[in-house]
Coordinates of C-alpha atoms in Angstrom, one line a residue:
Chain A
M674 CA 0.0 0.0 0.0
K675 CA 1.3 3.5 -1.0
I676 CA -1.1 5.2 1.5
S677 CA -2.9 4.2 4.7
Q678 CA -6.3 5.1 5.9
N679 CA -4.7 7.3 8.5
D680 CA -2.7 9.2 5.9
V681 CA -5.9 9.7 4.0
E682 CA -7.7 11.1 7.1
H683 CA -4.7 13.5 7.6
V684 CA -4.9 14.7 4.0
A685 CA -8.7 15.2 4.3
R686 CA -8.1 17.4 7.3
L687 CA -5.5 19.5 5.4
A688 CA -8.0 19.8 2.5
R689 CA -10.9 20.7 4.9
L690 CA -12.9 17.7 3.8
S691 CA -14.7 15.3 6.1
L692 CA -15.2 11.9 4.7
E693 CA -17.8 9.3 5.8
P694 CA -16.3 5.9 6.7
D695 CA -17.3 4.3 3.4
E696 CA -16.0 7.3 1.5
L697 CA -12.7 7.0 3.4
Q698 CA -12.3 3.4 2.3
T699 CA -13.1 4.1 -1.3
M700 CA -10.8 7.1 -1.3
T701 CA -7.9 5.2 0.2
R702 CA -8.2 2.4 -2.4
Q703 CA -8.5 4.9 -5.3
M704 CA -5.6 7.1 -4.1
D705 CA -3.5 4.0 -3.7
V706 CA -4.1 3.0 -7.3
M707 CA -3.3 6.5 -8.6
L708 CA -0.2 6.8 -6.5
G709 CA 1.0 3.4 -7.7
Y710 CA 0.4 4.5 -11.3
V711 CA 2.3 7.8 -11.0
E712 CA 5.4 5.9 -9.6
K713 CA 6.0 5.4 -13.3
L714 CA 7.7 8.8 -13.4
N715 CA 10.6 7.4 -11.3
E716 CA 11.7 5.4 -14.3
L717 CA 13.0 8.7 -15.7
D718 CA 16.2 10.2 -14.6
T719 CA 15.5 13.9 -14.2
T720 CA 18.9 14.9 -12.6
G721 CA 19.7 18.4 -13.8
I722 CA 16.4 19.0 -15.6
E723 CA 14.7 22.3 -14.7
P724 CA 11.2 22.0 -13.4
M725 CA 8.6 23.6 -15.7
A726 CA 6.0 25.7 -13.9
H727 CA 4.5 27.3 -16.9
A728 CA 4.0 26.8 -20.6
V729 CA 4.9 30.4 -21.5
P730 CA 8.5 31.5 -21.0
M731 CA 7.8 34.7 -19.0
S732 CA 8.9 36.1 -15.7
N733 CA 6.7 38.3 -13.6
A734 CA 4.2 40.5 -15.4
F735 CA 4.3 44.0 -13.8
R736 CA 1.8 46.8 -14.1
K737 CA 1.8 50.4 -13.0
D738 CA 0.6 50.8 -9.4
E739 CA -2.4 52.9 -10.3
S740 CA -5.9 52.6 -8.9
Q741 CA -8.5 51.1 -11.3
P742 CA -12.2 50.7 -11.2
V743 CA -13.3 47.9 -8.9
I744 CA -16.4 45.8 -8.6
G745 CA -17.9 47.7 -5.7
I746 CA -19.1 46.5 -2.3
E747 CA -22.7 45.6 -3.3
R748 CA -21.6 43.5 -6.2
A749 CA -18.8 41.8 -4.1
L750 CA -21.3 40.9 -1.4
Q751 CA -24.2 39.8 -3.7
N752 CA -23.3 36.1 -3.4
A753 CA -22.3 36.1 0.2
P754 CA -24.0 33.3 2.3
A755 CA -24.1 35.9 5.1
S756 CA -23.1 39.5 5.2
G757 CA -23.6 42.7 7.2
E758 CA -22.1 46.1 7.7
N759 CA -20.4 45.8 4.3
C760 CA -18.5 42.6 5.5
F761 CA -18.7 38.9 4.9
K762 CA -20.0 37.2 8.1
V763 CA -18.4 34.0 9.3
P764 CA -19.0 31.8 12.3
K765 CA -17.3 33.0 15.5
V766 CA -13.5 32.5 15.2
I767 CA -12.3 33.4 18.7
E768 CA -14.1 32.3 21.8
Chain B
M1090 CA -34.2 25.8 -44.7
K1091 CA -33.8 24.8 -41.1
F1092 CA -31.5 27.2 -39.2
Q1093 CA -29.6 24.3 -37.7
N1094 CA -28.1 23.5 -41.1
L1095 CA -26.7 27.0 -41.5
T1096 CA -23.1 27.9 -40.8
I1097 CA -22.1 31.2 -39.1
Q1098 CA -21.0 32.6 -42.4
E1099 CA -24.4 31.8 -44.0
M1100 CA -26.2 33.3 -41.0
R1101 CA -24.1 36.4 -41.3
Q1102 CA -25.1 36.8 -45.0
K1103 CA -28.8 36.2 -44.3
L1104 CA -28.7 38.7 -41.4
K1105 CA -26.9 41.3 -43.5
S1106 CA -29.2 40.9 -46.5
G1107 CA -32.3 41.1 -44.3
D1108 CA -33.5 37.6 -45.2
L1109 CA -33.5 36.8 -41.5
T1110 CA -33.5 38.8 -38.3
S1111 CA -31.5 38.0 -35.2
V1112 CA -34.7 37.8 -33.2
E1113 CA -36.1 35.2 -35.7
L1114 CA -32.8 33.3 -35.6
T1115 CA -32.6 33.4 -31.8
R1116 CA -36.2 32.2 -31.4
A1117 CA -35.5 29.3 -33.8
C1118 CA -32.4 28.4 -31.7
L1119 CA -34.4 28.6 -28.4
A1120 CA -37.1 26.4 -29.9
R1121 CA -34.5 23.9 -31.1
I1122 CA -33.0 23.8 -27.6
K1123 CA -36.5 23.3 -26.1
A1124 CA -37.3 20.5 -28.5
T1125 CA -34.1 18.5 -28.1
D1126 CA -32.5 19.2 -24.7
S1127 CA -34.7 16.8 -22.7
Q1128 CA -32.8 14.1 -24.7
L1129 CA -29.3 15.6 -24.4
N1130 CA -29.1 17.7 -21.2
A1131 CA -26.5 19.9 -22.9
F1132 CA -27.7 23.1 -21.2
I1133 CA -27.6 24.0 -17.5
T1134 CA -29.2 27.4 -18.0
V1135 CA -31.0 28.9 -21.0
C1136 CA -31.1 32.7 -21.0
E1137 CA -34.2 33.3 -23.1
E1138 CA -35.1 36.8 -22.0
E1139 CA -31.5 38.1 -22.1
A1140 CA -30.9 36.5 -25.5
L1141 CA -34.0 38.0 -27.1
A1142 CA -33.1 41.4 -25.7
A1143 CA -29.6 41.1 -27.2
A1144 CA -31.0 39.9 -30.5
A1145 CA -33.3 43.0 -30.7
I1146 CA -30.3 45.2 -30.2
A1147 CA -28.3 43.2 -32.8
D1148 CA -31.2 43.8 -35.3
Q1149 CA -30.9 47.5 -34.7
Q1150 CA -27.1 47.4 -35.4
L1151 CA -27.7 45.3 -38.5
A1152 CA -30.3 47.7 -39.8
A1153 CA -27.8 50.6 -39.2
G1154 CA -25.1 48.7 -41.1
N1155 CA -22.9 48.2 -38.1
A1156 CA -22.4 44.4 -38.1
E1157 CA -19.4 43.0 -36.3
L1158 CA -18.0 39.4 -36.7
L1159 CA -20.9 37.8 -34.8
T1160 CA -23.7 40.4 -34.7
G1161 CA -27.0 38.7 -34.1
I1162 CA -25.6 35.1 -34.1
P1163 CA -26.8 32.9 -31.2
V1164 CA -24.0 31.1 -29.4
A1165 CA -23.6 29.4 -26.0
V1166 CA -20.8 29.0 -23.5
K1167 CA -19.7 26.3 -21.1
D1168 CA -20.9 27.0 -17.6
I1169 CA -17.4 27.7 -16.5
F1170 CA -17.4 31.3 -17.9
N1171 CA -18.5 34.0 -15.4
T1172 CA -21.4 35.7 -17.2
L1173 CA -22.8 38.9 -15.7
D1174 CA -26.1 38.4 -13.8
V1175 CA -26.4 34.8 -15.1
R1176 CA -26.2 31.8 -12.9
T1177 CA -22.7 30.2 -13.3
T1178 CA -22.4 26.8 -11.6
C1179 CA -19.4 25.1 -13.2
G1180 CA -21.4 21.9 -12.9
S1181 CA -21.1 22.0 -9.1
K1182 CA -23.5 21.9 -6.2
I1183 CA -21.2 24.3 -4.4
L1184 CA -22.0 27.0 -6.9
D1185 CA -25.7 26.1 -7.2
N1186 CA -26.8 29.6 -6.3
Y1187 CA -23.9 31.7 -7.7
V1188 CA -24.9 34.5 -10.0
S1189 CA -21.8 36.1 -11.5
P1190 CA -21.2 39.8 -10.7
Y1191 CA -19.0 40.2 -13.9
D1192 CA -18.2 38.9 -17.4
A1193 CA -15.2 36.8 -18.2
T1194 CA -13.0 38.5 -20.9
A1195 CA -14.0 35.9 -23.5
I1196 CA -17.7 36.8 -22.8
V1197 CA -16.9 40.5 -23.1
K1198 CA -15.3 39.9 -26.4
L1199 CA -18.2 37.8 -27.7
R1200 CA -20.6 40.6 -26.7
Q1201 CA -18.3 43.2 -28.4
Q1202 CA -18.5 41.2 -31.6
G1203 CA -22.3 41.2 -31.3
A1204 CA -22.9 37.6 -30.3
V1205 CA -26.2 36.6 -28.7
I1206 CA -25.5 34.4 -25.7
V1207 CA -28.4 31.9 -25.4
G1208 CA -27.2 29.9 -22.4
K1209 CA -24.7 28.0 -20.3
L1210 CA -23.6 24.5 -21.2
N1211 CA -23.3 21.4 -19.1
M1212 CA -19.9 20.0 -18.2
D1213 CA -18.0 17.8 -15.7
E1214 CA -17.9 19.5 -12.3
F1215 CA -15.1 22.1 -12.3
A1216 CA -14.0 20.7 -15.8
M1217 CA -12.8 17.5 -14.1
G1218 CA -13.7 14.6 -16.3
S1219 CA -13.7 13.1 -19.7
S1220 CA -17.3 12.1 -20.0
S1221 CA -19.6 15.0 -18.8
E1222 CA -21.1 12.5 -16.3
N1223 CA -19.7 14.3 -13.2
S1224 CA -22.2 17.2 -13.2
A1225 CA -24.5 18.3 -10.5
A1226 CA -27.0 19.0 -13.4
G1227 CA -26.8 15.3 -14.5
A1228 CA -25.0 13.6 -17.4
V1229 CA -24.9 15.0 -20.9
R1230 CA -25.9 12.5 -23.7
N1231 CA -24.2 12.0 -27.0
P1232 CA -26.5 13.2 -29.9
W1233 CA -25.2 10.3 -32.0
D1234 CA -26.2 7.7 -29.4
Q1235 CA -27.9 8.7 -26.3
E1236 CA -26.6 5.7 -24.4
R1237 CA -23.1 7.1 -24.8
V1238 CA -21.1 10.0 -23.3
P1239 CA -20.4 13.1 -25.4
G1240 CA -16.9 13.2 -24.0
G1241 CA -15.8 15.8 -21.5
S1242 CA -15.3 18.0 -19.8
S1243 CA -16.9 20.4 -22.4
G1244 CA -19.5 17.7 -23.3
G1245 CA -22.4 20.2 -23.5
S1246 CA -20.4 22.5 -25.7
A1247 CA -19.8 19.7 -28.3
A1248 CA -23.2 18.0 -28.0
A1249 CA -25.1 21.3 -28.5
V1250 CA -23.2 22.1 -31.8
A1251 CA -23.6 18.5 -33.0
A1252 CA -27.3 18.6 -32.3
G1253 CA -27.8 21.9 -34.1
Q1254 CA -28.9 23.6 -30.9
V1255 CA -26.4 26.4 -31.5
V1256 CA -24.0 27.0 -34.3
A1257 CA -20.9 27.5 -32.1
T1258 CA -19.9 27.4 -28.5
L1259 CA -17.0 28.1 -26.2
G1260 CA -15.4 25.4 -24.0
T1261 CA -12.2 25.0 -22.1
D1262 CA -9.4 22.5 -22.6
T1263 CA -7.1 21.5 -19.7
G1264 CA -6.1 18.0 -20.9
G1265 CA -8.3 17.5 -24.0
S1266 CA -11.7 18.9 -22.7
V1267 CA -12.5 20.6 -26.0
R1268 CA -10.9 18.2 -28.5
Q1269 CA -12.1 14.9 -27.0
P1270 CA -15.8 15.9 -26.9
A1271 CA -15.5 17.5 -30.3
S1272 CA -14.2 14.1 -31.5
H1273 CA -16.9 12.1 -29.8
C1274 CA -19.6 14.4 -31.2
G1275 CA -18.3 14.8 -34.7
V1276 CA -17.7 18.6 -34.6
V1277 CA -14.6 20.8 -34.8
G1278 CA -12.9 21.9 -31.6
L1279 CA -9.7 23.9 -31.1
K1280 CA -7.4 24.2 -28.1
P1281 CA -5.4 27.4 -28.7
T1282 CA -1.8 27.8 -27.5
Y1283 CA -1.6 28.6 -23.8
G1284 CA -1.8 32.4 -23.5
R1285 CA -3.7 32.9 -26.8
V1286 CA -7.1 33.5 -25.1
S1287 CA -7.6 35.3 -21.8
R1288 CA -8.5 33.1 -18.8
Y1289 CA -9.8 36.0 -16.8
G1290 CA -13.2 35.1 -15.4
V1291 CA -12.9 31.4 -16.4
I1292 CA -13.4 29.4 -13.3
A1293 CA -9.9 27.9 -12.6
F1294 CA -9.1 24.2 -12.6
A1295 CA -5.4 23.9 -13.4
S1296 CA -4.0 27.3 -14.1
S1297 CA -0.9 26.4 -16.0
L1298 CA -2.9 24.2 -18.4
D1299 CA -6.4 25.7 -18.8
Q1300 CA -7.2 27.3 -22.1
V1301 CA -10.4 28.6 -23.7
G1302 CA -11.3 27.0 -27.0
P1303 CA -14.1 27.2 -29.6
V1304 CA -16.3 24.4 -30.9
A1305 CA -18.2 24.7 -34.2
G1306 CA -19.7 22.7 -37.0
N1307 CA -16.9 23.4 -39.5
V1308 CA -13.4 24.7 -39.6
E1309 CA -14.2 28.2 -41.0
D1310 CA -16.7 28.9 -38.1
C1311 CA -14.1 27.6 -35.6
A1312 CA -11.5 30.0 -37.0
L1313 CA -14.0 32.8 -36.9
M1314 CA -14.8 32.1 -33.2
L1315 CA -11.1 31.9 -32.3
G1316 CA -10.6 35.3 -33.9
A1317 CA -13.4 36.7 -31.9
V1318 CA -12.0 35.7 -28.5
A1319 CA -8.2 35.6 -29.0
G1320 CA -5.8 38.3 -27.8
Y1321 CA -3.8 39.9 -25.0
D1322 CA -5.7 40.9 -21.8
P1323 CA -4.1 42.9 -19.1
A1324 CA -6.4 41.2 -16.6
D1325 CA -4.7 37.8 -17.4
S1326 CA -0.9 38.1 -16.7
T1327 CA -0.4 34.8 -18.6
S1328 CA -2.0 35.9 -21.8
V1329 CA 0.6 36.7 -24.4
D1330 CA 1.0 40.1 -26.0
C1331 CA 1.4 39.1 -29.7
P1332 CA -0.8 40.1 -32.6
V1333 CA -3.9 38.0 -33.5
P1334 CA -3.8 37.1 -37.2
D1335 CA -6.9 37.1 -39.3
Y1336 CA -7.6 33.3 -39.1
L1337 CA -10.1 33.5 -42.1
E1338 CA -7.7 35.3 -44.4
N1339 CA -5.5 32.4 -45.7
L1340 CA -7.7 29.5 -44.8
Q1341 CA -7.6 28.2 -48.4
E1342 CA -3.8 28.0 -48.3
G1343 CA -3.7 24.2 -48.5
V1344 CA -1.1 21.7 -47.4
A1345 CA 1.0 21.2 -50.5
G1346 CA 4.7 21.0 -49.5
K1347 CA 3.9 20.8 -45.8
K1348 CA 5.7 18.3 -43.7
I1349 CA 3.3 16.3 -41.4
G1350 CA 4.7 14.3 -38.5
L1351 CA 3.2 11.0 -37.3
P1352 CA 4.4 10.4 -33.7
K1353 CA 4.9 6.7 -33.5
E1354 CA 3.9 6.6 -29.8
Y1355 CA 0.3 7.6 -30.9
F1356 CA -0.1 4.6 -33.2
I1357 CA 0.2 1.9 -30.6
D1358 CA -1.4 -1.5 -30.3
G1359 CA -4.7 -1.2 -28.5
L1360 CA -5.8 1.7 -30.7
D1361 CA -9.3 1.0 -31.8
A1362 CA -9.4 -0.6 -35.2
D1363 CA -12.0 1.7 -36.6
I1364 CA -10.0 4.7 -35.4
K1365 CA -6.8 3.4 -36.9
Q1366 CA -8.6 2.9 -40.2
A1367 CA -10.1 6.4 -40.3
V1368 CA -6.8 8.0 -39.3
D1369 CA -4.9 6.0 -41.9
A1370 CA -7.4 7.2 -44.5
A1371 CA -6.9 10.8 -43.4
I1372 CA -3.1 10.4 -43.8
A1373 CA -3.7 9.1 -47.4
T1374 CA -5.9 12.2 -48.1
Y1375 CA -3.2 14.5 -46.9
R1376 CA -0.7 12.7 -49.1
Q1377 CA -3.0 13.3 -52.0
L1378 CA -3.2 16.9 -51.1
G1379 CA 0.5 17.2 -51.5
A1380 CA 1.8 17.0 -48.0
E1381 CA 4.9 15.0 -47.1
I1382 CA 4.3 12.5 -44.3
V1383 CA 7.2 11.5 -41.9
E1384 CA 7.3 9.4 -38.8
V1385 CA 8.6 11.2 -35.7
T1386 CA 9.0 10.3 -32.1
L1387 CA 7.8 11.9 -28.9
P1388 CA 9.6 9.5 -26.5
H1389 CA 8.0 10.7 -23.2
T1390 CA 4.4 10.2 -24.3
D1391 CA 3.9 7.3 -22.0
Y1392 CA 4.7 9.5 -19.0
S1393 CA 2.3 12.2 -19.9
V1394 CA -0.8 11.0 -18.1
A1395 CA 1.0 10.5 -14.8
C1396 CA 2.7 13.9 -15.2
Y1397 CA -0.5 15.6 -16.1
Y1398 CA -2.6 14.3 -13.3
L1399 CA -0.1 15.2 -10.6
I1400 CA 0.2 18.7 -11.9
A1401 CA -3.5 19.2 -12.6
M1402 CA -4.5 17.8 -9.3
A1403 CA -2.0 19.8 -7.3
E1404 CA -3.1 23.1 -9.0
A1405 CA -6.7 22.1 -8.6
S1406 CA -6.3 21.5 -4.9
S1407 CA -4.9 25.0 -4.5
N1408 CA -7.5 26.7 -6.8
L1409 CA -10.4 25.0 -5.2
A1410 CA -9.4 26.2 -1.7
R1411 CA -11.5 29.3 -2.4
Y1412 CA -14.7 27.3 -2.1
D1413 CA -15.1 27.7 1.7
G1414 CA -18.6 29.0 2.1
V1415 CA -17.5 32.6 3.0
R1416 CA -17.7 34.8 0.0
F1417 CA -20.0 32.9 -2.5
G1418 CA -21.6 29.6 -3.0
V1419 CA -23.7 27.3 -0.8
R1420 CA -22.7 27.4 2.9
K1421 CA -23.4 24.4 5.2
D1422 CA -23.0 25.2 8.9
N1423 CA -24.1 23.1 11.8
G1424 CA -22.5 25.3 14.4
E1425 CA -19.2 23.6 14.9
G1426 CA -17.1 26.8 14.4
L1427 CA -15.3 28.2 11.3
I1428 CA -13.2 25.1 10.5
G1429 CA -16.4 22.9 10.9
M1430 CA -18.2 25.2 8.5
Y1431 CA -15.4 24.9 5.9
Q1432 CA -15.5 21.1 6.2
Q1433 CA -19.3 20.8 6.0
T1434 CA -19.5 23.2 3.1
R1435 CA -16.9 21.5 1.0
S1436 CA -17.9 17.9 1.9
A1437 CA -21.5 18.6 0.9
G1438 CA -20.7 20.8 -2.1
F1439 CA -18.1 18.9 -4.0
G1440 CA -18.8 15.7 -6.0
D1441 CA -16.7 12.5 -5.7
E1442 CA -14.3 13.2 -8.7
V1443 CA -13.6 16.7 -7.4
K1444 CA -12.9 15.4 -3.9
R1445 CA -10.6 12.7 -5.2
R1446 CA -8.5 15.3 -7.2
I1447 CA -8.4 17.7 -4.3
M1448 CA -7.2 14.9 -2.0
L1449 CA -4.5 13.7 -4.5
G1450 CA -3.4 17.2 -5.2
T1451 CA -3.2 18.0 -1.5
Y1452 CA -1.2 14.9 -0.9
A1453 CA 1.2 15.6 -3.7
L1454 CA 1.8 19.1 -2.4
S1455 CA 2.0 18.2 1.3
S1456 CA 5.2 18.3 3.4
G1457 CA 7.5 15.4 2.7
Y1458 CA 5.9 14.5 -0.7
Y1459 CA 6.3 17.7 -2.7
D1460 CA 9.7 16.8 -4.2
A1461 CA 8.7 13.2 -5.0
Y1462 CA 5.5 14.0 -6.7
Y1463 CA 4.9 17.7 -7.8
L1464 CA 8.5 18.7 -8.5
K1465 CA 9.2 15.4 -10.2
A1466 CA 6.1 15.9 -12.4
Q1467 CA 7.3 19.5 -13.3
K1468 CA 10.6 18.1 -14.4
V1469 CA 9.0 15.4 -16.5
R1470 CA 6.9 18.2 -18.0
T1471 CA 10.1 19.8 -19.2
L1472 CA 11.1 16.6 -21.0
I1473 CA 7.7 16.3 -22.6
R1474 CA 7.9 19.9 -23.9
Q1475 CA 11.4 19.2 -25.3
D1476 CA 10.0 16.3 -27.2
F1477 CA 7.6 18.7 -29.0
Q1478 CA 10.4 21.3 -29.6
N1479 CA 12.5 18.6 -31.2
V1480 CA 9.8 17.4 -33.6
F1481 CA 8.8 20.9 -34.6
E1482 CA 12.3 21.4 -35.9
Q1483 CA 11.6 18.5 -38.3
V1484 CA 7.9 19.0 -39.3
D1485 CA 5.2 21.7 -39.6
F1486 CA 2.6 20.0 -37.5
L1487 CA 1.6 16.6 -36.2
L1488 CA -1.3 14.3 -37.1
T1489 CA -2.7 11.9 -34.5
P1490 CA -5.9 10.3 -33.2
V1491 CA -7.8 12.3 -30.6
A1492 CA -8.9 9.4 -28.4
P1493 CA -8.0 5.7 -28.3
T1494 CA -11.7 4.7 -28.7
P1495 CA -15.0 6.3 -29.9
A1496 CA -17.5 7.5 -27.3
F1497 CA -18.0 5.0 -24.5
K1498 CA -21.2 4.1 -22.7
I1499 CA -22.6 6.2 -19.9
G1500 CA -21.5 4.6 -16.6
E1501 CA -18.8 2.4 -18.3
K1502 CA -15.8 4.1 -16.6
V1503 CA -17.3 5.9 -13.6
D1504 CA -16.0 3.3 -11.1
D1505 CA -12.5 3.2 -12.6
P1506 CA -10.9 6.7 -12.5
L1507 CA -7.6 5.5 -13.8
Q1508 CA -9.2 4.0 -17.0
M1509 CA -11.0 7.3 -17.4
Y1510 CA -7.8 9.3 -17.1
L1511 CA -5.9 7.0 -19.6
S1512 CA -8.5 7.9 -22.3
D1513 CA -6.9 11.4 -22.4
I1514 CA -3.4 10.1 -23.4
F1515 CA -3.4 11.7 -26.9
T1516 CA -4.7 15.1 -25.9
I1517 CA -2.8 15.7 -22.6
P1518 CA 0.7 16.2 -24.0
T1519 CA -0.4 19.3 -26.0
N1520 CA -1.5 21.0 -22.8
L1521 CA 1.7 20.1 -21.0
A1522 CA 3.8 21.4 -23.8
G1523 CA 1.6 24.6 -24.0
T1524 CA 1.1 24.3 -27.8
C1525 CA -2.1 24.2 -29.9
G1526 CA -4.3 21.4 -31.2
L1527 CA -7.6 20.8 -32.9
S1528 CA -10.0 18.0 -33.5
L1529 CA -12.0 17.5 -36.7
P1530 CA -14.3 14.8 -38.0
C1531 CA -12.5 12.1 -40.1
G1532 CA -15.0 9.2 -40.2
F1533 CA -17.3 6.9 -38.2
S1534 CA -16.9 3.6 -36.4
Q1535 CA -18.9 0.6 -37.5
E1536 CA -21.4 1.4 -34.8
G1537 CA -21.9 4.9 -36.4
L1538 CA -20.0 6.9 -33.8
P1539 CA -17.9 9.9 -35.0
I1540 CA -14.1 9.7 -35.0
G1541 CA -11.9 12.7 -34.7
L1542 CA -8.5 13.6 -36.2
Q1543 CA -6.1 15.6 -34.2
L1544 CA -3.7 18.2 -35.7
I1545 CA -1.1 19.6 -33.3
G1546 CA 0.7 22.8 -34.2
K1547 CA 3.6 24.8 -33.1
P1548 CA 3.0 27.4 -30.4
F1549 CA 0.8 30.2 -31.8
A1550 CA 0.5 28.4 -35.2
E1551 CA -3.3 28.1 -34.9
A1552 CA -3.7 29.5 -38.4
E1553 CA -1.5 26.8 -39.9
I1554 CA -3.5 23.9 -38.3
L1555 CA -6.8 25.6 -39.3
Q1556 CA -5.6 25.8 -42.9
A1557 CA -4.6 22.1 -42.8
A1558 CA -8.0 21.2 -41.2
Y1559 CA -9.8 23.3 -43.8
A1560 CA -8.0 21.5 -46.7
F1561 CA -9.1 18.1 -45.3
E1562 CA -12.6 19.2 -44.7
Q1563 CA -12.9 20.4 -48.3
A1564 CA -11.5 17.1 -49.6
T1565 CA -14.0 15.0 -47.6
D1566 CA -17.6 15.2 -46.5
W1567 CA -17.5 14.2 -42.9
A1568 CA -18.4 17.6 -41.6
N1569 CA -21.7 17.5 -43.5
K1570 CA -23.0 14.5 -41.5
V1571 CA -25.4 15.3 -38.7
P1572 CA -27.1 13.1 -36.1
T1573 CA -30.9 12.6 -36.3
L1574 CA -32.7 14.2 -33.4

């Protein structure tokens, strides 16, 4: 096994997902198959090969630091599950 | 004549001459959608009111002689494009109630060209899939055989064109999501070079691979759609600032004297016999048209699926972190605090395939595994790009199958994700290398399912593969075949 059920539970916590017991089992099995498959890449010697983050050879794209029109508070909040006083509302963070 | 047999160019002429108004055309299009979509499920949202209002404005512009490239032409877009004041779900439950507060740049450009947007097309959730079965709105069906998938993730975009619901659509292609459904539905689909079309406002899946691409019933309409949406956009720092050629101008150029490469790794045992036969016939056609055919090698092809899925899943896990129930989307909260709200929202909102990819991506990026998985995949990606750079020194473009089999049955691969991923083997390398590719019809299987031919061009050589596709289309009559619906 490339990955244990405990590992999968840990990754789920990192990804902010909670998995039901049966989901956890299926996920472990399927992740194991995929991780086994991608092992294939280790057949290749990549010593000295530059990693490629991007298809376009470009460095940072800079723009002038000037103010531009923005979407506005009303538009920005229109899809908020909860809002008030021009803010997004979330469950209490600090007790 | 039924409107669904008209091309964009024919529609433009009829609109210009006054034979047809945009309102008439749009009503006919909406009626066709109403009559056929219960069978196909290609649309998630139909924007009847907005479309008719836009058509009325287009008619005024046409009357005043101010026609742009697409003035008055009804088109539709994948539900991945943010569309102002229209529900935009990306095929996900988590965005069930999301109404976009802005237009993606590609949508802005379509509107500037006068297009009438009639609706939002069904797709795999967050563009993750090769069958358009992973949608909160239900599976899309293939117009040629409703028991089969239309391909994915832009399955709605391809099915709608094949069924004559709309004349052209926009999709997105991260690992074949425009070309593979175009192939399975018997229409023309193009994945432009990374950076050719702005990604601003396109809901992100894997940002270093995603690209907007048009789907149409023929090569000329596909070229016209590309011209409408291509170009640099300051709002997308990865869009490339180089001039957009007139893709229609030299479409008749032909392929005489062109050197076409056949990568031997794409003609392997296990390739479906009908597909092999159709692609071989296409090669013979190109030879007759005066092209020179040479065998080439892309030695790292076999590693592309593993490389692609690691990179795409890692990028997806990061991009999809934004769906946390705070700023938009459906929130689930049973009072277990902020972290609990995140977990409940994401667990209830994402489908199985999306969860699987977030999990694998999170794992590949997590402490202790980053070098072994993500960094390794990025290095292999360099090798895959070098393969393409090498062959493009020898040939003008490549000719390959689009998919190893024709459209498979609905449900056939849902329980075996790896088999589903492997069906993308011929389309994925183009995205990894960042170059362009298109799919066009080249025949049918014995069961009557469409087969697609892929042409892969050099970076920013869309005009060249469109010319080659046009030459093939003129020499054959596959593009004229339509499903009965």
